Tab-separated table of C-alpha atoms in Angstrom:
chain	number	residue	atom	x	y	z
A	1	CYS	CA	21.009	-10.449	-19.799
A	2	ALA	CA	18.042	-12.314	-18.497
A	3	LEU	CA	19.529	-16.130	-18.162
A	4	GLN	CA	15.974	-17.528	-19.592
A	5	TYR	CA	16.473	-15.262	-22.282
A	6	ALA	CA	19.883	-16.636	-22.999
A	7	ILE	CA	18.901	-20.272	-22.725
A	8	SER	CA	16.321	-19.424	-25.383
A	9	LEU	CA	18.752	-18.097	-27.703
A	10	ALA	CA	21.236	-20.737	-27.077
A	11	GLY	CA	22.034	-23.880	-29.604
A	12	THR	CA	24.001	-26.946	-30.112
A	13	GLY	CA	27.741	-26.366	-29.115
A	14	ASP	CA	26.948	-22.962	-27.306
A	15	GLN	CA	28.002	-22.268	-23.921
A	16	ILE	CA	26.501	-19.852	-21.618
A	17	TRP	CA	28.569	-18.197	-18.931
A	18	ALA	CA	26.600	-16.925	-15.918
A	19	ALA	CA	27.704	-13.862	-13.800
A	20	ALA	CA	27.472	-13.515	-9.954
A	21	GLY	CA	23.666	-12.799	-8.751
A	22	THR	CA	20.316	-14.695	-8.405
A	23	TYR	CA	18.228	-15.929	-11.456
A	24	TYR	CA	14.970	-16.416	-11.436
A	25	PRO	CA	12.791	-18.602	-14.638
A	26	THR	CA	10.436	-15.992	-14.647
A	27	THR	CA	9.769	-12.633	-14.259
A	28	GLY	CA	6.318	-12.814	-13.240
A	29	THR	CA	4.322	-15.439	-11.140
A	30	ASP	CA	3.630	-18.703	-13.498
A	31	ARG	CA	4.817	-21.403	-11.261
A	32	THR	CA	5.093	-23.825	-14.122
A	33	ILE	CA	8.079	-22.257	-15.824
A	34	SER	CA	11.472	-23.391	-15.439
A	35	PHE	CA	15.057	-23.096	-16.322
A	36	ASN	CA	14.864	-25.832	-19.506
A	37	LEU	CA	18.047	-27.540	-20.369
A	38	LYS	CA	18.928	-28.440	-24.073
A	39	ASN	CA	21.087	-31.221	-25.791
A	40	GLY	CA	24.642	-29.530	-26.192
A	41	LEU	CA	24.272	-26.183	-24.304
A	42	ALA	CA	26.482	-25.973	-21.296
A	43	ILE	CA	25.447	-23.552	-18.415
A	44	TYR	CA	27.758	-22.661	-16.442
A	45	GLY	CA	27.966	-20.294	-13.270
A	46	GLY	CA	30.644	-18.738	-10.895
A	47	PHE	CA	32.002	-15.668	-12.985
A	48	ALA	CA	32.630	-12.219	-12.066
A	49	GLY	CA	31.695	-11.612	-15.659
A	50	THR	CA	35.661	-10.617	-16.803
A	51	GLU	CA	36.576	-13.738	-17.610
A	52	THR	CA	38.131	-14.700	-20.789
A	53	GLU	CA	38.288	-18.914	-20.261
A	54	LEU	CA	36.338	-20.743	-18.664
A	55	THR	CA	38.901	-22.112	-15.989
A	56	GLN	CA	39.196	-18.539	-14.869
A	57	ARG	CA	35.683	-18.504	-12.909
A	58	ASP	CA	35.215	-19.228	-9.036
A	59	PRO	CA	31.733	-20.782	-8.426
A	60	VAL	CA	32.745	-20.195	-4.522
A	61	ALA	CA	33.517	-16.581	-4.877
A	62	ASN	CA	30.873	-15.495	-7.550
A	63	VAL	CA	27.783	-17.126	-6.297
A	64	THR	CA	25.127	-18.254	-9.063
A	65	THR	CA	22.139	-18.995	-7.652
A	66	LEU	CA	19.018	-20.638	-9.481
A	67	SER	CA	15.657	-19.568	-7.296
A	68	GLY	CA	12.350	-20.422	-7.203
A	69	ASP	CA	11.471	-18.105	-4.820
A	70	ILE	CA	9.516	-15.977	-8.070
A	71	GLY	CA	6.705	-14.389	-5.872
A	72	THR	CA	6.881	-12.717	-2.253
A	73	ILE	CA	10.312	-13.067	-1.031
A	74	GLY	CA	10.500	-15.909	1.804
A	75	ASP	CA	7.258	-17.069	1.245
A	76	ASN	CA	7.466	-20.314	-0.264
A	77	THR	CA	3.653	-20.754	-1.483
A	78	ASP	CA	3.812	-19.107	-4.537
A	79	ASN	CA	7.377	-20.066	-5.671
A	80	SER	CA	8.036	-22.133	-8.782
A	81	TYR	CA	7.045	-25.548	-8.782
A	82	ARG	CA	10.468	-26.852	-10.196
A	83	VAL	CA	13.546	-24.642	-10.651
A	84	VAL	CA	15.269	-26.696	-13.115
A	85	TYR	CA	13.554	-29.393	-15.864
A	86	GLY	CA	15.804	-31.870	-17.637
A	87	VAL	CA	13.287	-32.080	-20.348
A	88	ALA	CA	12.919	-35.498	-22.276
A	89	TYR	CA	15.834	-37.259	-24.545
A	90	LEU	CA	18.501	-35.331	-23.138
A	91	ASP	CA	21.821	-36.800	-23.461
A	92	SER	CA	25.345	-36.304	-21.231
A	93	SER	CA	26.153	-33.132	-23.345
A	94	ALA	CA	22.993	-31.103	-21.630
A	95	ILE	CA	25.203	-29.539	-19.061
A	96	ILE	CA	24.440	-27.716	-15.264
A	97	ASP	CA	27.616	-26.509	-13.492
A	98	GLY	CA	28.373	-24.441	-10.883
A	99	PHE	CA	24.699	-23.490	-9.193
A	100	PRO	CA	23.264	-23.131	-6.068
A	101	ILE	CA	19.449	-24.177	-6.753
A	102	SER	CA	16.587	-23.437	-3.942
A	103	GLY	CA	13.212	-22.458	-3.470
A	104	GLY	CA	11.560	-25.047	-5.667
A	105	ASN	CA	8.144	-26.114	-4.179
A	106	ALA	CA	6.378	-28.791	-6.414
A	107	ASN	CA	3.207	-28.604	-4.654
A	108	GLY	CA	0.678	-28.640	-7.382
A	109	SER	CA	-1.018	-31.463	-8.727
A	110	LYS	CA	0.717	-34.092	-10.831
A	111	PRO	CA	3.360	-34.069	-12.011
A	112	TYR	CA	4.307	-30.207	-10.243
A	113	ASP	CA	4.228	-32.485	-7.089
A	114	ARG	CA	7.739	-33.684	-7.476
A	115	GLY	CA	11.163	-32.708	-8.204
A	116	GLY	CA	11.026	-28.886	-6.476
A	117	GLY	CA	14.965	-28.329	-7.406
A	118	MET	CA	14.960	-30.463	-10.525
A	119	TYR	CA	12.890	-32.646	-12.575
A	120	ASN	CA	14.251	-35.266	-14.994
A	121	TYR	CA	12.073	-37.466	-17.137
A	122	LEU	CA	13.417	-40.219	-19.630
A	123	THR	CA	16.611	-37.816	-19.518
A	124	ASN	CA	20.272	-38.032	-19.029
A	125	PRO	CA	21.831	-34.495	-18.495
A	126	SER	CA	25.087	-33.827	-16.818
A	127	ILE	CA	24.548	-32.254	-13.098
A	128	ILE	CA	28.288	-30.716	-11.912
A	129	ASN	CA	29.097	-28.573	-9.166
A	130	VAL	CA	25.260	-27.761	-8.146
A	131	ARG	CA	24.032	-27.668	-4.504
A	132	PHE	CA	20.264	-28.335	-4.317
A	133	SER	CA	19.307	-26.757	-0.841
A	134	ASN	CA	15.837	-25.708	0.460
A	135	ASN	CA	13.963	-27.417	-2.264
A	136	SER	CA	10.518	-29.186	-1.254
A	137	SER	CA	7.518	-31.314	-3.045
A	138	SER	CA	4.344	-32.530	-1.510
A	139	TYR	CA	5.213	-35.812	-2.732
A	140	LEU	CA	8.210	-37.251	-4.139
A	141	GLY	CA	11.497	-36.176	-4.708
A	142	GLY	CA	12.251	-32.331	-2.662
A	143	GLY	CA	15.609	-31.584	-4.471
A	144	VAL	CA	15.671	-34.005	-7.341
A	145	TYR	CA	13.110	-36.145	-9.333
A	146	ASN	CA	14.519	-38.692	-11.235
A	147	GLN	CA	12.017	-41.095	-13.697
A	148	ASP	CA	13.729	-43.309	-16.233
A	149	CYS	CA	17.004	-41.387	-15.865
A	150	ASN	CA	20.766	-42.180	-16.073
A	151	SER	CA	21.740	-38.879	-14.742
A	152	ASN	CA	25.500	-38.255	-13.860
A	153	PHE	CA	25.974	-35.980	-10.414
A	154	THR	CA	29.149	-35.019	-10.220
A	155	ASN	CA	30.164	-32.817	-6.895
A	156	VAL	CA	26.670	-32.290	-6.284
A	157	VAL	CA	25.149	-31.526	-2.642
A	158	PHE	CA	21.607	-31.640	-1.335
A	159	ALA	CA	21.172	-29.658	2.030
A	160	SER	CA	17.618	-29.347	3.396
A	161	ASN	CA	15.560	-30.546	0.807
A	162	THR	CA	12.105	-32.215	1.920
A	163	SER	CA	9.366	-34.058	0.639
A	164	ASN	CA	6.064	-35.000	2.258
A	165	TYR	CA	6.450	-38.594	1.086
A	166	TYR	CA	9.435	-40.183	-0.303
A	167	GLY	CA	12.868	-38.870	-1.219
A	168	GLY	CA	13.821	-36.016	0.672
A	169	GLY	CA	16.879	-35.162	-1.347
A	170	ILE	CA	16.731	-37.163	-4.530
A	171	TYR	CA	13.683	-39.666	-5.890
A	172	ASN	CA	14.931	-42.139	-8.489
A	173	THR	CA	12.025	-44.253	-9.980
A	174	ASN	CA	13.143	-46.641	-12.689
A	175	SER	CA	16.524	-44.791	-12.624
A	176	SER	CA	20.228	-45.595	-12.665
A	177	PRO	CA	22.099	-42.332	-12.054
A	178	THR	CA	25.723	-42.430	-11.084
A	179	LEU	CA	26.531	-40.314	-8.383
A	180	PHE	CA	30.281	-39.376	-7.379
A	181	ASN	CA	31.898	-37.150	-4.769
A	182	VAL	CA	27.874	-36.449	-3.586
A	183	ILE	CA	27.108	-35.236	-0.113
A	184	PHE	CA	23.540	-35.589	1.610
A	185	GLU	CA	22.871	-33.327	4.446
A	186	ASN	CA	19.517	-32.825	6.567
A	187	ASN	CA	17.530	-33.760	4.272
A	188	PHE	CA	14.123	-35.128	5.502
A	189	ALA	CA	11.097	-37.098	4.080
A	190	GLN	CA	7.450	-37.896	6.149
A	191	GLN	CA	7.834	-41.143	4.941
A	192	ARG	CA	11.070	-43.206	3.566
A	193	GLY	CA	14.219	-42.258	2.506
A	194	GLY	CA	15.265	-38.527	3.770
A	195	GLY	CA	18.359	-38.347	1.714
A	196	MET	CA	17.435	-40.789	-1.119
A	197	TYR	CA	14.727	-43.034	-2.117
A	198	ASN	CA	15.363	-45.862	-4.907
A	199	ASN	CA	12.635	-47.524	-6.464
A	200	SER	CA	14.040	-50.312	-8.924
A	201	GLY	CA	17.192	-49.439	-11.195
A	202	SER	CA	20.913	-50.068	-10.338
A	203	PRO	CA	22.191	-46.482	-9.217
A	204	VAL	CA	25.922	-46.200	-8.790
A	205	ILE	CA	26.916	-44.463	-5.267
A	206	THR	CA	30.758	-43.503	-5.263
A	207	SER	CA	32.542	-41.214	-2.622
A	208	VAL	CA	29.379	-40.005	-1.169
A	209	VAL	CA	28.563	-38.897	2.213
A	210	PHE	CA	24.742	-39.294	4.227
A	211	ILE	CA	24.933	-36.933	7.434
A	212	GLY	CA	22.109	-35.979	9.524
A	213	ASN	CA	19.214	-36.904	7.302
A	214	SER	CA	16.086	-38.101	8.745
A	215	ALA	CA	12.799	-39.947	7.815
A	216	LEU	CA	9.717	-41.072	9.720
A	217	GLU	CA	9.196	-44.487	8.574
A	218	TYR	CA	12.611	-45.753	6.674
A	219	GLY	CA	15.923	-45.109	5.718
A	220	GLY	CA	17.329	-41.902	6.765
A	221	GLY	CA	20.198	-42.022	4.334
A	222	ILE	CA	18.548	-44.139	1.864
A	223	SER	CA	15.435	-46.091	1.535
A	224	SER	CA	15.494	-48.616	-1.651
A	225	TYR	CA	12.622	-51.044	-3.220
A	226	ALA	CA	13.765	-53.531	-5.410
A	227	SER	CA	16.978	-52.028	-6.836
A	228	ASN	CA	20.264	-52.847	-7.661
A	229	MET	CA	22.485	-50.442	-5.615
A	230	THR	CA	26.356	-50.302	-5.815
A	231	LEU	CA	28.263	-48.435	-3.066
A	232	ASP	CA	31.636	-47.994	-2.815
A	233	ASN	CA	33.261	-45.540	-0.145
A	234	VAL	CA	29.985	-44.256	1.328
A	235	THR	CA	29.452	-42.920	4.542
A	236	PHE	CA	26.334	-43.074	6.955
A	237	THR	CA	26.544	-40.670	9.918
A	238	ASN	CA	24.020	-39.427	12.319
A	239	ASN	CA	20.702	-40.474	10.096
A	240	SER	CA	17.561	-41.616	11.716
A	241	GLY	CA	15.596	-43.947	9.999
A	242	GLY	CA	12.233	-43.698	12.073
A	243	THR	CA	10.768	-47.322	12.195
A	244	GLY	CA	14.043	-48.898	10.615
A	245	GLY	CA	17.014	-48.401	8.346
A	246	GLY	CA	18.949	-45.266	10.329
A	247	GLY	CA	21.554	-45.364	7.539
A	248	MET	CA	20.143	-47.428	4.646
A	249	TYR	CA	17.045	-49.492	4.038
A	250	SER	CA	16.701	-52.143	1.421
A	251	GLY	CA	13.356	-54.039	0.559
A	252	GLY	CA	14.382	-56.291	-2.340
A	253	GLY	CA	17.245	-56.064	-5.266
A	254	THR	CA	20.420	-56.902	-5.069
A	255	SER	CA	22.801	-54.772	-4.120
A	256	SER	CA	26.826	-54.598	-2.906
A	257	VAL	CA	28.512	-52.256	-0.171
A	258	SER	CA	31.985	-51.684	-0.119
A	259	ASN	CA	34.774	-49.581	1.689
A	260	SER	CA	32.229	-47.875	3.549
A	261	SER	CA	30.902	-47.200	7.387
A	262	PHE	CA	27.630	-46.815	9.362
A	263	SER	CA	28.169	-44.545	12.677
A	264	GLY	CA	25.938	-42.920	14.782
A	265	ASN	CA	23.021	-43.685	13.098
A	266	SER	CA	19.057	-44.248	14.926
A	267	ALA	CA	16.005	-46.160	14.456
A	268	THR	CA	13.861	-48.713	15.926
A	269	ASN	CA	14.866	-51.266	14.014
A	270	GLY	CA	18.082	-51.578	12.233
A	271	ALA	CA	20.116	-48.593	13.222
A	272	GLY	CA	22.996	-48.703	10.636
A	273	MET	CA	21.234	-51.017	8.151
A	274	LEU	CA	17.637	-52.717	7.892
A	275	ASN	CA	17.189	-55.611	5.101
A	276	THR	CA	13.946	-57.421	4.596
A	277	THR	CA	14.073	-60.852	3.630
A	278	ALA	CA	13.907	-60.396	-0.012
A	279	THR	CA	17.121	-58.543	-0.245
A	280	ILE	CA	20.256	-59.847	-1.050
A	281	ILE	CA	23.290	-57.418	-0.229
A	282	THR	CA	27.185	-58.299	-0.227
A	283	LEU	CA	29.165	-56.319	2.591
A	284	GLU	CA	32.992	-55.797	1.824
A	285	HIS	CA	35.428	-53.797	4.201
A	286	VAL	CA	32.065	-52.251	5.742
A	287	THR	CA	32.323	-50.973	9.712
A	288	PHE	CA	29.501	-50.302	12.134
A	289	SER	CA	30.166	-48.618	14.787
A	290	GLY	CA	27.913	-46.613	17.589
A	291	ASN	CA	24.750	-46.811	16.037
A	292	THR	CA	21.659	-47.178	18.294
A	293	ALA	CA	18.317	-48.783	17.638
A	294	GLN	CA	15.215	-48.693	20.242
A	295	GLU	CA	14.290	-52.511	19.765
A	296	ARG	CA	17.057	-54.819	17.652
A	297	GLY	CA	19.543	-54.545	15.492
A	298	GLY	CA	21.987	-51.614	16.389
A	299	GLY	CA	24.277	-52.537	13.918
């Protein structure tokens, strides 16, 4: 059974169990087609196909990939613009759980220039046990784009996603997502926010690792503008922020960082953290070590 067909039949209260393999949004070449989430529908990956209980699945052993590589394999110029679409007005009952999501290439005209792995607008789905990798955008949010969203990301990995503008891993605008037990690794933005970019909103970031992310301008790990962030138990390691903010850059807003560490990050200014004069930030139990700035602000 094709996953797209199963989603079209499913209704509120249903679950879809997907067996190991690779699933594409379409068998054709229409780059605008995505896997669309639904309220009340839980889509689970990681099955061998013989299970009778949800707890029997093993997403590690039974890799169940959602791929945007619908055209020539290995050539991303003809890939899906976005692999998964969180349609408007979803709530937390719309669940996607247990999938690597890869190969989205949002290089079209607006709105197909953002959210290569997943595009969310006015929606709050639950994203659990998902790995966003090797997705890209020509504008915003290589891995995920959130606009007016309060989505929950739990046990999620963002790896090797890229954006030609802001938010290599994830871009949030007017959004307050909750991230728990998330890893950002080796994501890249041509301008700001290699791992994450926030434009207003109040993201809550708990037990999260930013490692090896980079941006050419500001914020290798996180770049934030007029946002009120709450960070607890967050690690910034070996991120590069270009002009400033190897680990984190804040341009306005009121944020707090607790029980966290910044180590081995680099930038021209503010290798660990760079804050503008419009920023109010509280640090509690935070360690800065081994960060390197070319001009000023090693820590």
